[in-house]
Amino acid sequence: MELKRKLKRWQEEGLIDQVTAEKIQAFEQQQPAPSKLPLLLIIGLIFFSLAVFSFIAANWQMMPAFAKIGLVLLLMWLFYGFGQLAERKQFSRPHIFRLLGLAMFGASIIVTIQTFHLSLSTSVLGWALFLASLAHHFYWKHVAYAIVAFFFGLQILSTSINFIGWVEWLAFVAAAFAWFYFNRASVVTVFSWLLLFGSGLMLWPLVDYENMLWPIWTLFALVGLLFLATLEKEKLLRPFYLGIGGLQLIIYLAIRGEAELTFIDLNLAESIALLVVAAGIFALCFFRFRPLIWLAALGPIGLLLFDDTAIGLAILAELTGLAYLAVAHRRDEPLALGFVYFILVQFVLYFIYAWERLDMSLFFLVGALLLFALSGIAWWINRKKAGVPT
């Protein structure tokens, strides 16, 4: 019935004629209908599974160690078998069974570690599930496996803070880079890029060097990925480059305005080097990746951190936000990212410089007036561009 309604609507819109509609309907009627499991069978399987797991839970402590491991592995292969059967017979969703099998794979590792009294404090479990999820995604191409891989990639980064070594770090970068390079899905591109950015932040505990500029260095290094990316990937990642770059500037502004930064020694040579590299980023983006030219605004941060008043950072943040809005509006590009950044800058500046001098009502009044002023300016510019007399 749904197909008939669509065909009728397409005919009314003039997209297809009567002969084409009849051919489409005849073709679809010849296709085999996907088989579905009966409802009673599904309910029976659920209750049977609950009974099996209840029996296992009641007798878990009395079972031998190898029986526990073998049982979990058996369940893992059963779920993978159900997934293969569901794919061949076209019933249910095969990826759900495979995700359950992946969960049993993780459970088998946990049971093995507990049985032989090993430590769970390392990232072995995270690595195993991360690589297994990547393998699932490369083979079966479903977004659910990408989500699981991203989750366990973050888990590796978070649990390896205190003991990560160069070998593990390089292995993680290689896995994330391969995921970025060999996949074309938009979600996977974002996930892998975020993991690569997180791996750059992991240099903080890995390198015996106190440095506040690792996030900026990491973002600059990731610009090199764009040489290996397609135009679609580049367009997809632009908001993430610009958004994280703007967020970094806001965070540095907030930290410099509210803290003394005495716990980290600022390095003048590195700050100058960052400014030089930013100039190179500016030139590269100007000739190759023009929309990302705003990243060069992060270059002076290293030098501006030496100013205890954070006025230089405040001016840089304000000018960057206003310039981005002006250029984006002139080119008829989306303004949402720029407005969010500009509003966040205002909030940070209020908290740093004016919070103790303003009561709550005046604080929100100033913010509202500022937004009304920006809206009025944008409205006036639109009228001028459209040629409407004022």
CSV table of C-alpha atoms in Angstrom, one decimal:
chain,number,residue,atom,x,y,z
A,1,MET,CA,0.0,0.0,0.0
A,2,GLU,CA,2.9,2.4,0.8
A,3,LEU,CA,4.5,1.7,-2.6
A,4,LYS,CA,1.2,2.4,-4.4
A,5,ARG,CA,0.8,5.7,-2.5
A,6,LYS,CA,4.3,6.8,-3.5
A,7,LEU,CA,3.9,5.8,-7.1
A,8,LYS,CA,0.6,7.7,-7.3
A,9,ARG,CA,2.2,10.7,-5.8
A,10,TRP,CA,5.1,10.6,-8.2
A,11,GLN,CA,2.7,10.3,-11.1
A,12,GLU,CA,0.8,13.3,-9.9
A,13,GLU,CA,4.0,15.3,-9.7
A,14,GLY,CA,5.0,14.3,-13.2
A,15,LEU,CA,8.1,12.4,-12.2
A,16,ILE,CA,7.1,9.1,-13.8
A,17,ASP,CA,4.4,8.0,-16.2
A,18,GLN,CA,1.8,5.2,-15.9
A,19,VAL,CA,4.0,2.6,-17.7
A,20,THR,CA,7.0,3.2,-15.5
A,21,ALA,CA,4.8,3.0,-12.4
A,22,GLU,CA,3.4,-0.4,-13.5
A,23,LYS,CA,6.9,-1.7,-14.2
A,24,ILE,CA,8.1,-0.6,-10.7
A,25,GLN,CA,5.1,-2.2,-9.0
A,26,ALA,CA,5.6,-5.4,-10.9
A,27,PHE,CA,9.3,-5.6,-10.1
A,28,GLU,CA,8.7,-5.0,-6.4
A,29,GLN,CA,6.0,-7.7,-6.3
A,30,GLN,CA,8.4,-10.2,-7.7
A,31,GLN,CA,10.9,-9.6,-4.9
A,32,PRO,CA,10.9,-12.2,-2.0
A,33,ALA,CA,9.4,-10.8,1.2
A,34,PRO,CA,11.8,-10.8,4.1
A,35,SER,CA,11.0,-13.5,6.6
A,36,LYS,CA,10.3,-12.6,10.2
A,37,LEU,CA,10.4,-14.5,13.4
A,38,PRO,CA,7.0,-15.3,14.9
A,39,LEU,CA,6.2,-13.2,17.9
A,40,LEU,CA,5.7,-16.3,20.1
A,41,LEU,CA,9.1,-17.7,19.1
A,42,ILE,CA,10.8,-14.4,20.0
A,43,ILE,CA,9.1,-14.4,23.4
A,44,GLY,CA,10.1,-18.0,23.9
A,45,LEU,CA,13.7,-17.2,23.1
A,46,ILE,CA,13.7,-14.3,25.6
A,47,PHE,CA,12.4,-16.5,28.4
A,48,PHE,CA,14.7,-19.3,27.5
A,49,SER,CA,17.7,-16.9,27.6
A,50,LEU,CA,16.6,-15.6,31.0
A,51,ALA,CA,16.3,-19.1,32.4
A,52,VAL,CA,19.8,-20.0,31.1
A,53,PHE,CA,21.4,-16.9,32.5
A,54,SER,CA,19.6,-17.4,35.8
A,55,PHE,CA,20.9,-20.9,36.1
A,56,ILE,CA,24.5,-19.8,35.2
A,57,ALA,CA,24.3,-17.0,37.8
A,58,ALA,CA,23.1,-19.4,40.5
A,59,ASN,CA,25.9,-21.9,39.9
A,60,TRP,CA,28.7,-19.5,38.9
A,61,GLN,CA,30.8,-19.8,42.0
A,62,MET,CA,30.8,-23.6,41.9
A,63,MET,CA,31.8,-23.8,38.3
A,64,PRO,CA,35.5,-24.6,37.5
A,65,ALA,CA,37.6,-21.8,36.0
A,66,PHE,CA,37.9,-23.3,32.5
A,67,ALA,CA,34.2,-24.1,32.5
A,68,LYS,CA,33.4,-20.4,33.1
A,69,ILE,CA,35.7,-19.3,30.3
A,70,GLY,CA,34.4,-22.0,27.9
A,71,LEU,CA,30.8,-21.1,28.7
A,72,VAL,CA,31.3,-17.4,27.9
A,73,LEU,CA,33.1,-18.3,24.7
A,74,LEU,CA,30.3,-20.6,23.7
A,75,LEU,CA,27.8,-17.8,24.2
A,76,MET,CA,29.9,-15.5,22.1
A,77,TRP,CA,30.0,-17.9,19.2
A,78,LEU,CA,26.3,-18.6,19.6
A,79,PHE,CA,25.5,-14.9,19.2
A,80,TYR,CA,27.7,-14.6,16.2
A,81,GLY,CA,26.0,-17.6,14.7
A,82,PHE,CA,22.6,-16.0,15.3
A,83,GLY,CA,23.9,-12.9,13.6
A,84,GLN,CA,25.0,-14.8,10.5
A,85,LEU,CA,21.7,-16.7,10.4
A,86,ALA,CA,19.8,-13.4,10.7
A,87,GLU,CA,21.7,-11.9,7.8
A,88,ARG,CA,21.2,-14.9,5.6
A,89,LYS,CA,17.6,-15.5,6.4
A,90,GLN,CA,16.8,-11.7,6.6
A,91,PHE,CA,15.1,-11.6,9.9
A,92,SER,CA,15.7,-9.3,12.9
A,93,ARG,CA,18.9,-7.1,12.9
A,94,PRO,CA,22.2,-9.0,12.6
A,95,HIS,CA,24.3,-6.3,14.2
A,96,ILE,CA,22.4,-6.6,17.5
A,97,PHE,CA,23.5,-10.3,17.7
A,98,ARG,CA,27.0,-9.4,16.8
A,99,LEU,CA,27.1,-6.6,19.4
A,100,LEU,CA,26.0,-9.2,22.0
A,101,GLY,CA,28.8,-11.5,20.7
A,102,LEU,CA,31.3,-8.6,21.1
A,103,ALA,CA,30.0,-8.1,24.6
A,104,MET,CA,30.6,-11.8,25.3
A,105,PHE,CA,34.1,-11.4,23.9
A,106,GLY,CA,34.8,-8.7,26.5
A,107,ALA,CA,33.2,-10.8,29.2
A,108,SER,CA,35.5,-13.7,28.3
A,109,ILE,CA,38.5,-11.4,28.8
A,110,ILE,CA,37.2,-10.2,32.2
A,111,VAL,CA,36.5,-13.8,33.3
A,112,THR,CA,40.0,-14.9,32.3
A,113,ILE,CA,41.6,-11.9,34.1
A,114,GLN,CA,39.6,-12.6,37.3
A,115,THR,CA,40.1,-16.4,37.1
A,116,PHE,CA,43.9,-16.0,37.0
A,117,HIS,CA,43.9,-13.0,39.4
A,118,LEU,CA,45.4,-10.6,36.9
A,119,SER,CA,45.1,-6.8,37.1
A,120,LEU,CA,42.2,-4.9,35.4
A,121,SER,CA,44.0,-1.6,35.9
A,122,THR,CA,45.7,-1.7,32.5
A,123,SER,CA,44.1,-0.9,29.1
A,124,VAL,CA,44.2,-4.5,27.9
A,125,LEU,CA,40.4,-4.8,27.9
A,126,GLY,CA,39.9,-1.5,26.2
A,127,TRP,CA,42.4,-2.3,23.5
A,128,ALA,CA,40.9,-5.7,22.8
A,129,LEU,CA,37.4,-4.3,22.4
A,130,PHE,CA,38.6,-1.3,20.5
A,131,LEU,CA,40.4,-3.4,17.9
A,132,ALA,CA,37.6,-5.9,17.8
A,133,SER,CA,35.1,-3.1,17.2
A,134,LEU,CA,37.3,-1.7,14.4
A,135,ALA,CA,37.4,-5.1,12.8
A,136,HIS,CA,33.6,-5.4,13.0
A,137,HIS,CA,33.2,-2.0,11.4
A,138,PHE,CA,35.7,-2.6,8.6
A,139,TYR,CA,34.0,-5.9,7.8
A,140,TRP,CA,30.3,-5.3,8.3
A,141,LYS,CA,30.2,-1.5,7.8
A,142,HIS,CA,27.6,-0.7,10.4
A,143,VAL,CA,27.6,2.5,12.4
A,144,ALA,CA,26.9,0.7,15.7
A,145,TYR,CA,30.4,-0.8,15.6
A,146,ALA,CA,31.9,2.6,15.0
A,147,ILE,CA,30.1,4.0,18.1
A,148,VAL,CA,31.5,1.1,20.2
A,149,ALA,CA,35.0,1.6,18.8
A,150,PHE,CA,34.9,5.3,19.5
A,151,PHE,CA,33.7,4.6,23.1
A,152,PHE,CA,36.5,2.2,23.8
A,153,GLY,CA,39.0,4.5,22.1
A,154,LEU,CA,38.1,7.2,24.6
A,155,GLN,CA,38.4,4.5,27.3
A,156,ILE,CA,41.9,3.8,26.3
A,157,LEU,CA,42.8,7.5,26.3
A,158,SER,CA,41.3,8.0,29.8
A,159,THR,CA,42.7,4.9,31.5
A,160,SER,CA,46.2,5.2,30.0
A,161,ILE,CA,47.0,8.7,31.4
A,162,ASN,CA,49.3,7.6,34.1
A,163,PHE,CA,51.2,4.7,32.4
A,164,ILE,CA,51.0,5.1,28.7
A,165,GLY,CA,54.3,4.5,26.8
A,166,TRP,CA,55.5,5.4,23.4
A,167,VAL,CA,54.7,2.0,21.9
A,168,GLU,CA,51.1,2.1,23.0
A,169,TRP,CA,50.7,5.7,22.0
A,170,LEU,CA,52.1,5.0,18.5
A,171,ALA,CA,49.9,2.0,18.2
A,172,PHE,CA,46.9,4.0,19.1
A,173,VAL,CA,47.8,6.8,16.6
A,174,ALA,CA,48.3,4.2,13.9
A,175,ALA,CA,44.9,2.5,14.5
A,176,ALA,CA,43.1,5.8,14.6
A,177,PHE,CA,44.8,7.1,11.5
A,178,ALA,CA,44.0,3.9,9.6
A,179,TRP,CA,40.4,4.2,10.7
A,180,PHE,CA,40.4,7.8,9.4
A,181,TYR,CA,42.1,7.0,6.1
A,182,PHE,CA,40.4,3.8,5.0
A,183,ASN,CA,36.8,4.8,5.8
A,184,ARG,CA,34.4,7.1,4.0
A,185,ALA,CA,31.4,7.3,6.3
A,186,SER,CA,30.9,10.7,7.9
A,187,VAL,CA,30.4,9.5,11.4
A,188,VAL,CA,33.6,7.4,11.2
A,189,THR,CA,35.6,10.4,9.9
A,190,VAL,CA,34.5,12.5,12.9
A,191,PHE,CA,35.1,9.7,15.4
A,192,SER,CA,38.6,8.9,14.1
A,193,TRP,CA,39.5,12.6,13.9
A,194,LEU,CA,38.5,13.1,17.5
A,195,LEU,CA,40.5,10.1,18.6
A,196,LEU,CA,43.6,11.5,16.8
A,197,PHE,CA,43.1,14.9,18.5
A,198,GLY,CA,42.8,13.1,21.9
A,199,SER,CA,46.0,11.2,21.2
A,200,GLY,CA,47.8,14.5,20.8
A,201,LEU,CA,46.6,15.6,24.2
A,202,MET,CA,48.0,12.3,25.6
A,203,LEU,CA,51.5,13.7,24.9
A,204,TRP,CA,50.9,15.8,28.1
A,205,PRO,CA,51.8,12.9,30.5
A,206,LEU,CA,54.0,11.1,28.0
A,207,VAL,CA,56.6,13.7,27.4
A,208,ASP,CA,58.5,14.9,30.4
A,209,TYR,CA,57.9,18.5,29.6
A,210,GLU,CA,55.4,20.9,31.2
A,211,ASN,CA,53.6,22.6,28.5
A,212,MET,CA,50.2,24.4,28.2
A,213,LEU,CA,50.2,24.5,24.4
A,214,TRP,CA,49.8,20.8,23.5
A,215,PRO,CA,46.1,21.4,22.4
A,216,ILE,CA,47.2,24.0,19.9
A,217,TRP,CA,50.2,22.0,18.6
A,218,THR,CA,47.8,19.1,18.1
A,219,LEU,CA,45.3,21.1,16.2
A,220,PHE,CA,48.0,22.5,14.0
A,221,ALA,CA,49.4,19.0,13.3
A,222,LEU,CA,46.0,17.7,12.3
A,223,VAL,CA,45.9,20.2,9.5
A,224,GLY,CA,48.2,17.9,7.7
A,225,LEU,CA,45.5,15.3,7.6
A,226,LEU,CA,43.6,17.4,5.1
A,227,PHE,CA,46.2,16.6,2.4
A,228,LEU,CA,45.0,12.9,2.7
A,229,ALA,CA,41.3,13.7,3.0
A,230,THR,CA,38.7,14.0,0.2
A,231,LEU,CA,36.8,17.3,-0.4
A,232,GLU,CA,33.8,15.8,1.4
A,233,LYS,CA,35.9,14.9,4.5
A,234,GLU,CA,37.4,18.3,4.5
A,235,LYS,CA,34.0,20.0,4.4
A,236,LEU,CA,32.8,17.7,7.1
A,237,LEU,CA,35.7,18.4,9.4
A,238,ARG,CA,35.8,22.2,9.0
A,239,PRO,CA,33.4,22.9,11.9
A,240,PHE,CA,35.4,20.7,14.2
A,241,TYR,CA,38.7,22.4,13.4
A,242,LEU,CA,37.1,25.9,13.8
A,243,GLY,CA,35.0,24.9,16.8
A,244,ILE,CA,37.8,23.3,18.8
A,245,GLY,CA,40.1,26.1,17.9
A,246,GLY,CA,37.6,28.7,19.2
A,247,LEU,CA,37.0,26.6,22.3
A,248,GLN,CA,40.7,26.5,23.0
A,249,LEU,CA,41.0,30.3,22.7
A,250,ILE,CA,38.1,30.7,25.2
A,251,ILE,CA,39.6,28.2,27.6
A,252,TYR,CA,43.0,29.9,27.5
A,253,LEU,CA,41.2,33.2,28.1
A,254,ALA,CA,39.3,31.8,31.1
A,255,ILE,CA,42.4,30.2,32.6
A,256,ARG,CA,44.6,33.2,32.2
A,257,GLY,CA,42.0,35.5,33.5
A,258,GLU,CA,41.2,33.5,36.7
A,259,ALA,CA,44.5,31.7,37.5
A,260,GLU,CA,48.1,32.8,38.0
A,261,LEU,CA,49.5,29.8,36.0
A,262,THR,CA,52.4,29.6,38.4
A,263,PHE,CA,52.2,25.8,38.4
A,264,ILE,CA,53.6,25.7,34.8
A,265,ASP,CA,56.5,27.7,33.5
A,266,LEU,CA,55.7,29.5,30.3
A,267,ASN,CA,58.4,29.0,27.7
A,268,LEU,CA,59.2,32.1,25.6
A,269,ALA,CA,61.1,30.1,22.9
A,270,GLU,CA,58.2,27.7,22.4
A,271,SER,CA,55.7,30.6,22.3
A,272,ILE,CA,57.7,32.3,19.5
A,273,ALA,CA,57.9,28.9,17.7
A,274,LEU,CA,54.1,28.6,17.9
A,275,LEU,CA,53.7,32.1,16.4
A,276,VAL,CA,56.1,31.1,13.5
A,277,VAL,CA,54.2,27.9,12.9
A,278,ALA,CA,50.9,29.8,13.0
A,279,ALA,CA,52.2,32.0,10.2
A,280,GLY,CA,52.9,28.9,8.2
A,281,ILE,CA,49.4,27.6,8.9
A,282,PHE,CA,48.1,31.0,7.7
A,283,ALA,CA,50.0,30.7,4.5
A,284,LEU,CA,49.0,27.1,3.9
A,285,CYS,CA,45.3,27.7,4.6
A,286,PHE,CA,45.3,30.9,2.5
A,287,PHE,CA,46.4,29.0,-0.6
A,288,ARG,CA,44.9,25.5,0.1
A,289,PHE,CA,42.3,25.4,2.9
A,290,ARG,CA,41.0,28.9,2.9
A,291,PRO,CA,38.0,28.4,5.3
A,292,LEU,CA,40.5,27.2,8.0
A,293,ILE,CA,42.6,30.3,7.9
A,294,TRP,CA,41.1,31.3,11.3
A,295,LEU,CA,43.2,28.7,13.0
A,296,ALA,CA,46.2,31.0,12.6
A,297,ALA,CA,44.6,33.2,15.3
A,298,LEU,CA,45.8,30.7,17.9
A,299,GLY,CA,49.4,31.5,17.2
A,300,PRO,CA,49.8,34.5,19.5
A,301,ILE,CA,48.3,32.7,22.5
A,302,GLY,CA,51.7,31.5,23.7
A,303,LEU,CA,53.0,35.1,23.9
A,304,LEU,CA,49.7,36.5,25.3
A,305,LEU,CA,49.7,34.1,28.2
A,306,PHE,CA,52.6,36.1,29.7
A,307,ASP,CA,50.1,39.0,30.3
A,308,ASP,CA,48.6,38.5,33.7
A,309,THR,CA,45.6,40.7,32.9
A,310,ALA,CA,44.6,38.6,29.9
A,311,ILE,CA,43.6,41.7,28.1
A,312,GLY,CA,45.5,40.7,25.0
A,313,LEU,CA,43.7,37.3,24.9
A,314,ALA,CA,40.4,39.1,25.4
A,315,ILE,CA,41.1,41.5,22.5
A,316,LEU,CA,42.2,38.6,20.3
A,317,ALA,CA,39.0,36.6,21.1
A,318,GLU,CA,36.7,39.6,20.5
A,319,LEU,CA,38.3,40.6,17.2
A,320,THR,CA,38.4,37.0,15.9
A,321,GLY,CA,34.7,36.6,16.7
A,322,LEU,CA,33.6,39.8,15.1
A,323,ALA,CA,35.8,39.3,12.0
A,324,TYR,CA,34.5,35.7,11.5
A,325,LEU,CA,30.9,37.0,11.7
A,326,ALA,CA,31.5,39.8,9.3
A,327,VAL,CA,33.3,37.6,6.7
A,328,ALA,CA,30.7,34.8,7.0
A,329,HIS,CA,27.8,37.2,6.6
A,330,ARG,CA,29.4,38.8,3.6
A,331,ARG,CA,29.9,35.4,2.0
A,332,ASP,CA,26.4,34.2,2.9
A,333,GLU,CA,27.8,31.4,5.0
A,334,PRO,CA,26.2,29.9,8.1
A,335,LEU,CA,26.6,32.2,11.2
A,336,ALA,CA,25.6,29.8,13.9
A,337,LEU,CA,29.1,28.7,14.8
A,338,GLY,CA,30.4,32.3,14.9
A,339,PHE,CA,27.4,33.5,17.1
A,340,VAL,CA,27.9,30.7,19.6
A,341,TYR,CA,31.6,31.5,19.8
A,342,PHE,CA,31.0,35.2,20.2
A,343,ILE,CA,28.4,34.7,22.9
A,344,LEU,CA,30.7,32.3,24.8
A,345,VAL,CA,33.5,35.0,24.6
A,346,GLN,CA,31.2,37.6,26.2
A,347,PHE,CA,30.2,35.3,29.0
A,348,VAL,CA,33.8,34.5,29.8
A,349,LEU,CA,34.7,38.2,29.7
A,350,TYR,CA,31.8,39.0,32.0
A,351,PHE,CA,32.9,36.4,34.5
A,352,ILE,CA,36.5,37.6,34.4
A,353,TYR,CA,36.2,41.3,34.4
A,354,ALA,CA,32.7,42.3,35.4
A,355,TRP,CA,31.1,39.5,37.6
A,356,GLU,CA,32.1,41.1,40.9
A,357,ARG,CA,30.9,44.5,39.7
A,358,LEU,CA,27.6,43.5,38.3
A,359,ASP,CA,24.5,42.0,40.0
A,360,MET,CA,22.7,39.2,38.3
A,361,SER,CA,20.0,41.3,36.7
A,362,LEU,CA,22.4,43.7,35.2
A,363,PHE,CA,24.6,40.8,33.9
A,364,PHE,CA,21.7,39.4,31.9
A,365,LEU,CA,20.5,42.8,30.8
A,366,VAL,CA,23.9,43.6,29.3
A,367,GLY,CA,23.9,40.2,27.5
A,368,ALA,CA,20.4,40.8,26.1
A,369,LEU,CA,21.3,44.3,24.9
A,370,LEU,CA,24.4,42.9,23.2
A,371,LEU,CA,22.4,40.3,21.4
A,372,PHE,CA,19.7,42.8,20.3
A,373,ALA,CA,22.5,45.0,19.0
A,374,LEU,CA,24.0,42.2,17.0
A,375,SER,CA,20.6,41.2,15.6
A,376,GLY,CA,19.9,44.8,14.6
A,377,ILE,CA,23.2,45.1,12.8
A,378,ALA,CA,22.6,41.9,10.9
A,379,TRP,CA,19.1,43.0,10.0
A,380,TRP,CA,20.4,46.3,8.7
A,381,ILE,CA,23.1,44.7,6.6
A,382,ASN,CA,20.6,42.3,5.1
A,383,ARG,CA,18.4,45.2,4.1
A,384,LYS,CA,21.3,47.0,2.5
A,385,LYS,CA,22.4,43.8,0.6
A,386,ALA,CA,18.9,43.3,-0.7
A,387,GLY,CA,18.7,46.9,-1.9
A,388,VAL,CA,15.8,47.8,0.3
A,389,PRO,CA,15.7,51.6,1.1
A,390,THR,CA,16.1,52.5,4.7
